[in-house]
Coordinates of N, CA and C in Angstrom, one line a residue:
Chain W
X135 N -15.8 -14.2 -4.9 CA -15.5 -14.2 -6.3 C -14.0 -13.8 -6.5
X136 N -13.5 -14.0 -7.8 CA -12.1 -13.7 -8.1 C -11.9 -12.2 -8.0
X137 N -10.8 -11.9 -7.4 CA -10.3 -10.5 -7.4 C -9.4 -10.2 -8.5
X138 N -8.7 -9.1 -8.3 CA -7.6 -8.7 -9.3 C -6.4 -9.6 -9.0
X139 N -5.9 -10.2 -10.1 CA -4.8 -11.1 -10.0 C -3.6 -10.5 -10.7
X140 N -2.4 -10.5 -10.0 CA -1.2 -10.0 -10.5 C -0.1 -11.0 -10.5
X141 N 0.7 -11.0 -11.5 CA 1.9 -11.9 -11.5 C 3.1 -11.3 -12.2
X142 N 4.3 -11.7 -11.8 CA 4.6 -12.5 -10.6 C 4.4 -11.7 -9.3
X143 N 4.4 -12.3 -8.2 CA 4.2 -11.6 -6.9 C 5.5 -10.9 -6.6
X144 N 6.6 -11.5 -7.0 CA 7.9 -10.9 -6.7 C 8.8 -11.1 -8.0
X145 N 9.6 -10.1 -8.2 CA 10.5 -10.1 -9.4 C 11.8 -9.5 -9.0
X146 N 12.9 -10.2 -9.1 CA 14.2 -9.6 -8.9 C 15.0 -9.7 -10.2
X147 N 15.5 -8.6 -10.6 CA 16.2 -8.6 -11.9 C 17.4 -7.6 -11.8
X148 N 18.3 -7.8 -12.8 CA 19.5 -6.9 -12.9 C 19.2 -5.6 -13.6
X149 N 19.9 -4.6 -13.1 CA 19.8 -3.3 -13.8 C 20.0 -3.5 -15.3
X150 N 19.2 -2.8 -16.1 CA 19.3 -2.8 -17.5 C 18.5 -3.9 -18.2
X151 N 17.9 -4.8 -17.5 CA 17.0 -5.8 -18.1 C 15.6 -5.3 -18.2
X152 N 14.9 -5.9 -19.1 CA 13.5 -5.5 -19.3 C 12.6 -6.5 -18.4
X153 N 11.5 -5.9 -17.9 CA 10.6 -6.7 -17.1 C 9.1 -6.5 -17.6
X154 N 8.3 -7.6 -17.5 CA 6.9 -7.5 -17.8 C 6.1 -7.9 -16.6
X155 N 5.1 -7.1 -16.2 CA 4.2 -7.4 -15.1 C 2.8 -7.5 -15.7
X156 N 2.1 -8.5 -15.1 CA 0.8 -8.9 -15.7 C -0.3 -8.6 -14.7
X157 N -1.5 -8.2 -15.2 CA -2.6 -7.9 -14.4 C -3.9 -8.5 -15.0
X158 N -4.6 -9.3 -14.2 CA -5.9 -9.8 -14.7 C -7.0 -9.1 -13.8
X159 N -7.7 -8.2 -14.4 CA -8.7 -7.5 -13.6 C -9.9 -8.3 -13.3
X160 N -10.8 -7.8 -12.4 CA -12.0 -8.5 -12.1 C -12.9 -8.5 -13.4
X161 N -13.5 -9.7 -13.6 CA -14.3 -9.9 -14.8 C -15.4 -8.9 -14.9
X162 N -15.5 -8.3 -16.1 CA -16.5 -7.3 -16.3 C -16.1 -5.9 -16.0
X163 N -15.0 -5.7 -15.3 CA -14.6 -4.3 -14.9 C -14.0 -3.7 -16.2
X164 N -14.5 -2.5 -16.5 CA -14.1 -1.9 -17.8 C -12.8 -1.0 -17.6
X165 N -12.6 -0.5 -16.4 CA -11.5 0.4 -16.1 C -10.4 -0.4 -15.4
X166 N -9.2 -0.1 -15.8 CA -8.0 -0.8 -15.3 C -6.9 0.3 -15.0
X167 N -6.3 0.2 -13.9 CA -5.3 1.2 -13.5 C -4.0 0.5 -13.0
X168 N -2.9 1.2 -13.2 CA -1.6 0.8 -12.7 C -1.1 1.9 -11.8
X169 N -0.6 1.5 -10.6 CA 0.0 2.4 -9.6 C 1.3 1.8 -9.2
X170 N 2.2 2.6 -8.6 CA 3.3 2.0 -7.9 C 3.5 2.7 -6.6
X171 N 4.1 1.9 -5.7 CA 4.3 2.4 -4.3 C 5.8 2.2 -4.0
X172 N 6.5 3.2 -3.9 CA 7.9 3.2 -3.5 C 8.0 3.2 -2.0
X173 N 9.1 2.8 -1.5 CA 9.3 2.6 0.0 C 8.9 3.9 0.7
X174 N 8.0 3.8 1.6 CA 7.6 5.0 2.5 C 6.8 6.0 1.8
X175 N 6.3 5.7 0.6 CA 5.5 6.6 -0.2 C 4.0 6.1 -0.3
X176 N 3.2 7.0 -0.7 CA 1.8 6.6 -1.1 C 1.8 6.0 -2.5
X177 N 0.7 5.6 -2.9 CA 0.5 5.0 -4.3 C 0.6 6.2 -5.3
X178 N 1.3 5.9 -6.4 CA 1.5 6.9 -7.4 C 0.9 6.4 -8.7
X179 N 0.0 7.2 -9.3 CA -0.7 6.8 -10.5 C 0.2 6.7 -11.7
X180 N 0.1 5.6 -12.5 CA 0.9 5.4 -13.6 C 0.1 5.6 -14.9
X181 N -1.0 4.7 -15.1 CA -1.7 4.7 -16.4 C -3.1 4.2 -16.1
X182 N -4.0 4.6 -17.0 CA -5.4 4.2 -16.8 C -6.0 3.8 -18.2
X183 N -6.7 2.7 -18.2 CA -7.4 2.2 -19.4 C -8.9 2.2 -19.1
X184 N -9.7 2.6 -20.1 CA -11.1 2.6 -19.9 C -11.7 2.1 -21.3
X185 N -12.2 0.9 -21.2 CA -12.8 0.3 -22.4 C -11.9 0.4 -23.6
X186 N -12.5 0.9 -24.8 CA -11.7 1.0 -26.0 C -11.1 2.4 -26.2
X187 N -11.2 3.3 -25.2 CA -10.7 4.6 -25.3 C -9.1 4.6 -25.2
X188 N -8.5 5.7 -25.7 CA -7.1 5.8 -25.6 C -6.7 5.9 -24.1
X189 N -5.6 5.2 -23.7 CA -5.3 5.2 -22.3 C -4.7 6.5 -21.9
X190 N -4.9 6.8 -20.6 CA -4.2 8.0 -20.0 C -2.9 7.6 -19.5
X191 N -1.8 8.0 -20.2 CA -0.5 7.6 -19.8 C 0.3 8.7 -19.0
X192 N -0.5 9.7 -18.5 CA 0.1 10.9 -17.9 C 1.0 10.6 -16.7
X193 N 0.8 9.4 -16.1 CA 1.6 9.2 -14.9 C 2.9 8.4 -15.1
X194 N 3.1 7.9 -16.3 CA 4.3 7.1 -16.6 C 5.5 8.0 -16.4
X195 N 6.5 7.5 -15.6 CA 7.6 8.4 -15.3 C 8.6 8.6 -16.4
X196 N 8.7 7.7 -17.3 CA 9.7 7.9 -18.4 C 9.2 7.0 -19.6
X197 N 9.9 7.2 -20.8 CA 9.5 6.4 -21.9 C 10.0 5.0 -21.9
X198 N 10.6 4.6 -20.8 CA 11.0 3.2 -20.6 C 9.8 2.4 -20.1
X199 N 8.8 3.1 -19.7 CA 7.6 2.5 -19.2 C 6.5 2.5 -20.3
X200 N 5.8 1.3 -20.4 CA 4.7 1.2 -21.4 C 3.7 0.2 -20.8
X201 N 2.5 0.3 -21.3 CA 1.5 -0.7 -20.9 C 0.5 -0.9 -22.0
X202 N 0.0 -2.1 -22.1 CA -1.1 -2.4 -23.0 C -2.2 -3.2 -22.3
X203 N -3.3 -3.2 -22.9 CA -4.4 -3.9 -22.4 C -5.1 -4.6 -23.6
X204 N -5.0 -5.9 -23.7 CA -5.5 -6.7 -24.8 C -6.9 -7.2 -24.6
X205 N -7.7 -6.9 -25.6 CA -9.1 -7.4 -25.5 C -9.9 -6.9 -24.4
X206 N -9.5 -5.7 -23.9 CA -10.2 -5.1 -22.8 C -10.2 -5.8 -21.5
X207 N -9.2 -6.7 -21.4 CA -9.1 -7.5 -20.1 C -7.7 -7.4 -19.5
X208 N -6.9 -8.4 -19.8 CA -5.6 -8.5 -19.3 C -4.7 -7.3 -19.7
X209 N -3.9 -6.9 -18.7 CA -2.9 -5.8 -19.0 C -1.5 -6.2 -18.7
X210 N -0.6 -5.7 -19.4 CA 0.8 -5.9 -19.2 C 1.5 -4.6 -19.1
X211 N 2.3 -4.4 -18.0 CA 3.1 -3.2 -17.8 C 4.6 -3.6 -18.1
X212 N 5.2 -2.9 -19.0 CA 6.6 -3.3 -19.4 C 7.5 -2.1 -19.0
X213 N 8.6 -2.5 -18.4 CA 9.7 -1.5 -18.0 C 10.9 -2.0 -18.8
X214 N 11.4 -1.1 -19.6 CA 12.6 -1.4 -20.4 C 13.9 -0.9 -19.7
X215 N 15.0 -1.5 -19.8 CA 16.3 -1.1 -19.3 C 16.1 -0.6 -17.9
X216 N 15.7 -1.5 -17.0 CA 15.4 -1.1 -15.6 C 16.5 -0.4 -14.9
X217 N 16.1 0.5 -14.0 CA 17.0 1.2 -13.2 C 16.7 0.9 -11.7
X218 N 17.7 1.2 -10.8 CA 17.4 0.9 -9.4 C 16.3 1.7 -8.9
X219 N 16.0 2.9 -9.4 CA 14.9 3.7 -8.9 C 13.5 3.1 -9.3
X220 N 13.5 2.1 -10.2 CA 12.3 1.4 -10.5 C 11.8 0.4 -9.5
X221 N 12.7 0.2 -8.5 CA 12.3 -0.8 -7.4 C 11.1 -0.2 -6.7
X222 N 10.1 -1.0 -6.6 CA 8.8 -0.6 -6.0 C 7.8 -1.8 -6.0
X223 N 6.7 -1.5 -5.4 CA 5.6 -2.5 -5.6 C 4.6 -1.9 -6.6
X224 N 4.4 -2.7 -7.6 CA 3.5 -2.2 -8.7 C 2.1 -2.8 -8.5
X225 N 1.1 -2.0 -8.4 CA -0.2 -2.4 -8.1 C -1.2 -2.1 -9.2
X226 N -2.0 -3.1 -9.5 CA -3.0 -2.9 -10.5 C -4.4 -2.9 -9.8
X227 N -5.3 -2.1 -10.4 CA -6.7 -2.0 -9.8 C -7.6 -2.0 -11.0
X228 N -8.9 -2.4 -10.7 CA -9.9 -2.3 -11.7 C -11.2 -1.8 -11.0
X229 N -12.1 -1.3 -11.9 CA -13.3 -0.8 -11.3 C -14.4 -0.8 -12.4
X230 N -15.7 -0.7 -12.0 CA -16.8 -0.6 -12.9 C -17.6 0.6 -12.3
X231 N -17.1 1.8 -12.4 CA -17.8 3.0 -11.9 C -17.6 3.3 -10.5
X232 N -17.4 2.2 -9.6 CA -17.3 2.5 -8.2 C -15.9 2.5 -7.7
X233 N -15.7 2.1 -6.5 CA -14.3 2.2 -5.9 C -13.4 1.2 -6.7
X234 N -12.1 1.6 -6.7 CA -11.1 0.7 -7.4 C -10.7 -0.4 -6.5
X235 N -10.6 -1.6 -7.0 CA -10.3 -2.8 -6.3 C -8.9 -3.2 -6.7
X236 N -8.0 -3.4 -5.8 CA -6.6 -3.7 -6.0 C -6.2 -5.1 -6.0
X237 N -5.2 -5.5 -6.8 CA -4.5 -6.8 -6.6 C -3.4 -6.6 -5.5
X238 N -2.7 -7.8 -5.3 CA -1.7 -7.8 -4.2 C -0.4 -7.2 -4.6
X239 N -0.3 -6.9 -5.9 CA 0.9 -6.2 -6.4 C 2.1 -7.1 -6.8
X240 N 3.0 -6.6 -7.5 CA 4.3 -7.2 -7.8 C 5.4 -6.4 -7.2
X241 N 6.2 -7.1 -6.3 CA 7.3 -6.4 -5.7 C 8.5 -6.5 -6.6
X242 N 8.9 -5.4 -7.2 CA 10.0 -5.4 -8.2 C 11.3 -4.9 -7.5
X243 N 12.4 -5.7 -7.6 CA 13.6 -5.3 -7.0 C 14.7 -5.3 -8.1
X244 N 15.4 -4.2 -8.3 CA 16.4 -4.1 -9.3 C 17.8 -4.1 -8.6
X245 N 18.6 -5.1 -9.0 CA 19.9 -5.2 -8.3 C 20.9 -4.3 -9.0
Chain N
X82 N 4.7 18.3 -5.1 CA 3.7 18.9 -4.2 C 2.7 17.9 -3.8
X83 N 2.6 17.5 -2.5 CA 1.7 16.5 -2.0 C 0.3 17.1 -1.9
X84 N -0.7 16.6 -2.7 CA -2.0 17.1 -2.7 C -2.9 16.4 -1.6
X85 N -2.5 15.2 -1.1 CA -3.2 14.6 -0.1 C -2.2 14.2 1.0
X86 N -2.4 14.7 2.2 CA -1.4 14.6 3.3 C -2.0 13.8 4.5
X87 N -1.3 12.8 4.9 CA -1.6 12.2 6.2 C -0.4 12.4 7.1
X88 N -0.5 13.4 8.0 CA 0.6 13.9 8.7 C 1.1 13.0 9.9
X89 N 0.2 12.0 10.2 CA 0.7 11.1 11.3 C 1.1 9.8 10.6
X90 N 2.4 9.4 10.7 CA 2.8 8.2 10.1 C 2.3 7.0 10.9
X91 N 2.1 7.2 12.2 CA 1.6 6.0 13.0 C 0.7 6.5 14.1
X92 N -0.1 5.5 14.5 CA -1.1 5.8 15.6 C -1.2 4.5 16.4
X93 N -1.2 4.6 17.7 CA -1.4 3.4 18.5 C -2.6 3.6 19.5
X94 N -3.5 2.7 19.5 CA -4.7 2.8 20.4 C -4.9 1.5 21.1
X95 N -5.7 1.6 22.2 CA -6.1 0.3 22.9 C -7.3 -0.3 22.3
X96 N -7.4 -1.6 22.4 CA -8.6 -2.3 21.9 C -9.8 -1.7 22.6
X97 N -10.9 -1.5 21.9 CA -12.1 -1.0 22.4 C -12.3 0.5 22.4
X98 N -11.1 1.2 22.2 CA -11.2 2.7 22.2 C -11.4 3.1 20.7
X99 N -11.5 4.4 20.6 CA -11.7 5.0 19.2 C -10.4 5.3 18.6
X100 N -10.3 5.0 17.3 CA -9.2 5.4 16.4 C -9.6 6.5 15.5
X101 N -8.8 7.5 15.5 CA -9.1 8.7 14.6 C -7.9 8.9 13.7
X102 N -8.2 8.7 12.4 CA -7.1 8.9 11.4 C -7.5 10.1 10.6
X103 N -6.5 11.0 10.4 CA -6.7 12.3 9.7 C -6.1 12.4 8.4
X104 N -6.7 13.2 7.5 CA -6.2 13.4 6.2 C -6.5 14.9 5.8
X105 N -5.6 15.5 5.2 CA -5.8 16.9 4.6 C -5.5 16.9 3.1
X106 N -6.2 17.8 2.4 CA -6.0 17.8 1.0 C -5.9 19.3 0.6
X107 N -5.2 19.5 -0.6 CA -5.0 20.9 -1.0 C -5.8 21.3 -2.3
X108 N -6.2 20.2 -3.0 CA -6.8 20.5 -4.3 C -8.3 20.6 -4.2
X109 N -8.8 21.8 -4.4 CA -10.3 22.0 -4.2 C -11.1 21.4 -5.3
X110 N -10.5 20.8 -6.3 CA -11.2 20.1 -7.3 C -11.6 18.6 -6.9
X111 N -11.0 18.2 -5.8 CA -11.3 16.8 -5.4 C -12.8 16.8 -4.9
X112 N -13.5 15.8 -5.3 CA -14.9 15.8 -4.9 C -15.4 14.4 -4.4
X113 N -14.4 13.5 -4.3 CA -14.8 12.1 -3.8 C -13.6 11.6 -3.1
X114 N -13.8 11.1 -1.9 CA -12.7 10.7 -1.0 C -12.9 9.2 -0.6
X115 N -11.8 8.5 -0.4 CA -11.9 7.1 -0.1 C -10.8 6.8 1.0
X116 N -11.1 5.8 1.8 CA -10.2 5.2 2.7 C -9.9 3.8 2.3
X117 N -8.6 3.4 2.2 CA -8.2 2.1 2.0 C -7.4 1.6 3.2
X118 N -7.5 0.3 3.4 CA -6.8 -0.4 4.4 C -5.8 -1.4 3.8
X119 N -4.6 -1.5 4.3 CA -3.6 -2.3 3.6 C -2.8 -3.1 4.7
X120 N -2.9 -4.5 4.5 CA -2.1 -5.4 5.3 C -0.8 -5.6 4.6
X121 N 0.3 -6.0 5.3 CA 1.6 -6.3 4.6 C 1.4 -7.3 3.5
X122 N 2.1 -7.1 2.4 CA 2.2 -8.1 1.3 C 0.8 -8.3 0.6
X123 N -0.2 -7.4 0.9 CA -1.5 -7.5 0.3 C -1.8 -6.1 -0.4
X124 N -2.7 -6.1 -1.4 CA -3.1 -4.9 -2.0 C -4.0 -4.1 -1.0
X125 N -4.2 -2.8 -1.3 CA -5.1 -2.0 -0.5 C -6.6 -2.5 -0.7
X126 N -7.3 -2.5 0.4 CA -8.7 -2.9 0.4 C -9.6 -1.7 0.6
X127 N -10.6 -1.5 -0.2 CA -11.5 -0.4 -0.1 C -12.3 -0.5 1.2
X128 N -12.4 0.6 2.0 CA -13.0 0.6 3.3 C -14.3 1.4 3.3
X129 N -14.2 2.6 2.9 CA -15.4 3.5 3.0 C -15.1 4.8 2.1
X130 N -16.1 5.4 1.6 CA -15.9 6.6 0.8 C -16.9 7.7 1.2
X131 N -16.7 8.9 0.7 CA -17.6 10.0 0.9 C -17.5 10.9 -0.2
X132 N -18.7 11.4 -0.7 CA -18.8 12.4 -1.7 C -18.8 13.7 -1.1
X133 N -18.3 14.7 -1.9 CA -18.2 16.1 -1.3 C -19.5 16.7 -1.0
X134 N -20.6 16.1 -1.5 CA -21.9 16.7 -1.1 C -22.4 16.3 0.3
X135 N -21.6 15.4 0.9 CA -22.0 14.9 2.2 C -20.9 15.4 3.2
X136 N -21.3 15.3 4.5 CA -20.2 15.6 5.5 C -20.0 14.4 6.4
X137 N -20.7 13.3 6.2 CA -20.6 12.2 7.0 C -21.1 10.9 6.3
X138 N -20.3 9.8 6.5 CA -20.8 8.6 5.9 C -20.4 7.5 6.9
X139 N -21.4 6.6 7.3 CA -21.1 5.6 8.3 C -21.4 4.2 7.8
X140 N -20.5 3.3 8.2 CA -20.7 1.9 7.8 C -20.1 1.0 8.9
X141 N -21.1 0.6 9.7 CA -20.7 -0.2 10.9 C -19.8 0.5 11.8
X142 N -18.6 0.0 12.1 CA -17.7 0.6 13.0 C -16.9 1.8 12.4
X143 N -17.1 2.0 11.1 CA -16.3 3.0 10.4 C -17.2 4.2 10.0
X144 N -16.7 5.4 10.3 CA -17.4 6.6 10.0 C -16.3 7.6 9.4
X145 N -16.7 8.2 8.2 CA -15.8 9.2 7.6 C -16.5 10.5 7.7
X146 N -15.7 11.5 8.1 CA -16.2 12.9 8.2 C -15.5 13.7 7.3
X147 N -16.2 14.6 6.6 CA -15.6 15.5 5.6 C -15.9 17.0 6.0
X148 N -14.8 17.8 6.1 CA -15.0 19.2 6.4 C -14.4 19.9 5.2
X149 N -15.2 20.3 4.2 CA -14.8 20.9 3.0 C -14.1 22.2 3.2
X150 N -14.6 23.0 4.1 CA -14.0 24.4 4.3 C -12.6 24.3 4.8
X151 N -12.3 23.2 5.6 CA -11.0 23.0 6.1 C -10.2 22.1 5.2
X152 N -10.8 21.5 4.2 CA -10.1 20.5 3.3 C -9.5 19.4 4.2
X153 N -10.4 18.9 5.0 CA -9.9 17.9 6.0 C -11.0 16.7 6.1
X154 N -10.5 15.5 6.1 CA -11.4 14.4 6.4 C -10.7 13.5 7.5
X155 N -11.6 12.8 8.1 CA -11.1 11.9 9.2 C -11.9 10.6 9.1
X156 N -11.2 9.5 9.5 CA -11.8 8.2 9.6 C -11.8 7.8 11.1
X157 N -13.1 7.5 11.6 CA -13.2 7.1 13.0 C -13.5 5.6 13.0
X158 N -12.8 4.9 13.8 CA -13.1 3.4 14.0 C -13.4 3.2 15.5
X159 N -14.7 2.7 15.7 CA -15.1 2.5 17.1 C -16.0 1.4 17.2
X160 N -15.8 0.4 18.1 CA -14.6 0.2 18.9 C -13.5 -0.4 18.0
X161 N -12.3 0.0 18.3 CA -11.1 -0.5 17.6 C -10.8 -2.0 18.0
X162 N -10.4 -2.8 17.1 CA -10.1 -4.2 17.3 C -8.7 -4.5 16.8
X163 N -8.0 -5.5 17.4 CA -6.7 -5.8 17.0 C -6.5 -6.1 15.5
X164 N -7.6 -6.7 14.9 CA -7.6 -6.9 13.5 C -7.6 -5.7 12.6
X165 N -7.9 -4.5 13.2 CA -7.9 -3.3 12.5 C -6.4 -2.8 12.3
X166 N -5.5 -3.4 12.9 CA -4.1 -3.0 12.8 C -3.6 -3.2 11.3
X167 N -3.3 -2.1 10.7 CA -2.9 -2.0 9.3 C -2.5 -0.6 8.9
X168 N -2.1 -0.4 7.7 CA -1.8 0.9 7.2 C -3.1 1.4 6.5
X169 N -3.5 2.6 6.8 CA -4.7 3.2 6.3 C -4.3 4.4 5.3
X170 N -4.8 4.3 4.1 CA -4.5 5.3 3.1 C -5.7 6.1 2.8
X171 N -5.6 7.4 2.8 CA -6.6 8.3 2.4 C -6.4 8.6 0.9
X172 N -7.4 8.6 0.1 CA -7.3 8.9 -1.4 C -8.4 9.8 -1.8
X173 N -8.1 10.6 -2.8 CA -9.0 11.6 -3.4 C -9.1 11.5 -4.9
X174 N -10.3 11.8 -5.4 CA -10.5 11.8 -6.8 C -11.1 13.1 -7.2
X175 N -10.6 13.6 -8.3 CA -11.0 14.9 -8.8 C -12.1 14.8 -9.8
X176 N -12.7 15.9 -10.2 CA -13.6 15.9 -11.3 C -13.3 17.1 -12.2
X177 N -12.0 17.0 -12.6 CA -11.5 18.1 -13.5 C -11.3 17.6 -14.9
X178 N -12.2 17.8 -15.7 CA -12.1 17.4 -17.1 C -12.0 15.9 -17.2
X179 N -11.0 15.3 -17.8 CA -10.9 13.9 -17.9 C -10.2 13.2 -16.7
X180 N -9.9 14.0 -15.7 CA -9.1 13.4 -14.6 C -9.9 12.9 -13.4
X181 N -11.1 12.6 -13.7 CA -12.0 12.3 -12.6 C -12.0 10.8 -12.2
X182 N -10.9 10.1 -12.5 CA -10.9 8.7 -12.2 C -9.7 8.3 -11.4
X183 N -8.5 8.9 -11.7 CA -7.3 8.5 -11.0 C -7.3 9.0 -9.6
X184 N -6.8 8.2 -8.7 CA -6.8 8.5 -7.3 C -5.4 9.1 -6.9
X185 N -5.5 10.1 -6.0 CA -4.3 10.6 -5.4 C -4.2 10.2 -4.0
X186 N -3.2 9.5 -3.6 CA -3.1 8.9 -2.3 C -2.2 9.7 -1.3
X187 N -2.5 9.6 0.0 CA -1.6 10.0 1.0 C -0.6 9.0 1.2
X188 N 0.4 9.2 2.1 CA 1.5 8.3 2.4 C 1.1 7.2 3.3
X189 N -0.1 7.3 4.0 CA -0.6 6.3 4.9 C -0.3 6.5 6.3
X190 N -1.1 5.9 7.2 CA -0.9 5.9 8.6 C -1.0 4.5 9.1
X191 N 0.1 4.1 9.8 CA 0.1 2.8 10.4 C -0.7 2.8 11.7
X192 N -1.8 2.1 11.8 CA -2.6 1.9 13.0 C -2.2 0.6 13.7
X193 N -1.9 0.7 15.0 CA -1.7 -0.5 15.8 C -2.7 -0.4 16.9
X194 N -3.5 -1.5 17.0 CA -4.5 -1.6 18.1 C -4.0 -2.7 19.0
X195 N -3.7 -2.3 20.2 CA -3.2 -3.1 21.2 C -4.2 -3.9 22.0
X196 N -4.1 -5.2 22.2 CA -5.1 -5.9 23.0 C -5.1 -5.5 24.4

């Protein structure tokens, strides 16, 4: 069956530009998570959506980062005025009570 | 402060032998632990999990052991196969108020299984 789908798979942009990353979770999964993995590091939690509840944004590193989830399905992570330290792989996961299932990520490179 | 630690960045074993990957944690509120496997340019894939009420969980060639008093868990793969070569992440989930969903990950261990 279809897994978690993320787009684009790679994104190269100039410092100061805004970027949008997209995540299509597994159909029927009510929970959606964003993580990022910087070089040589583990995955770092960013934000969590569960159904219609208010999202947990406690992992967002700055107010340049925001995310939304429309209709309880697709999610978009937006980074405004990108900085070089934002370079990382951004991973989306979804779940329905059990283990989280991950997409292949978006590799973001800030020049 | 790293709450989940994988102290070995890499491990190399021969095909057919046992691979043992280790993970330590510091947060006593963690009550559910998972292992993920990651190939290059792919997302992590769930492998096996264990609840804190158990000390062992087995699934085919994969067994996870949990020692709560030592705050230590390990993943055993036997027999190891070349296709097992990947980065293995240990992750933990807490049950502290509303934070019982987000995973805290270690930095990963690169396993290489040599034919």
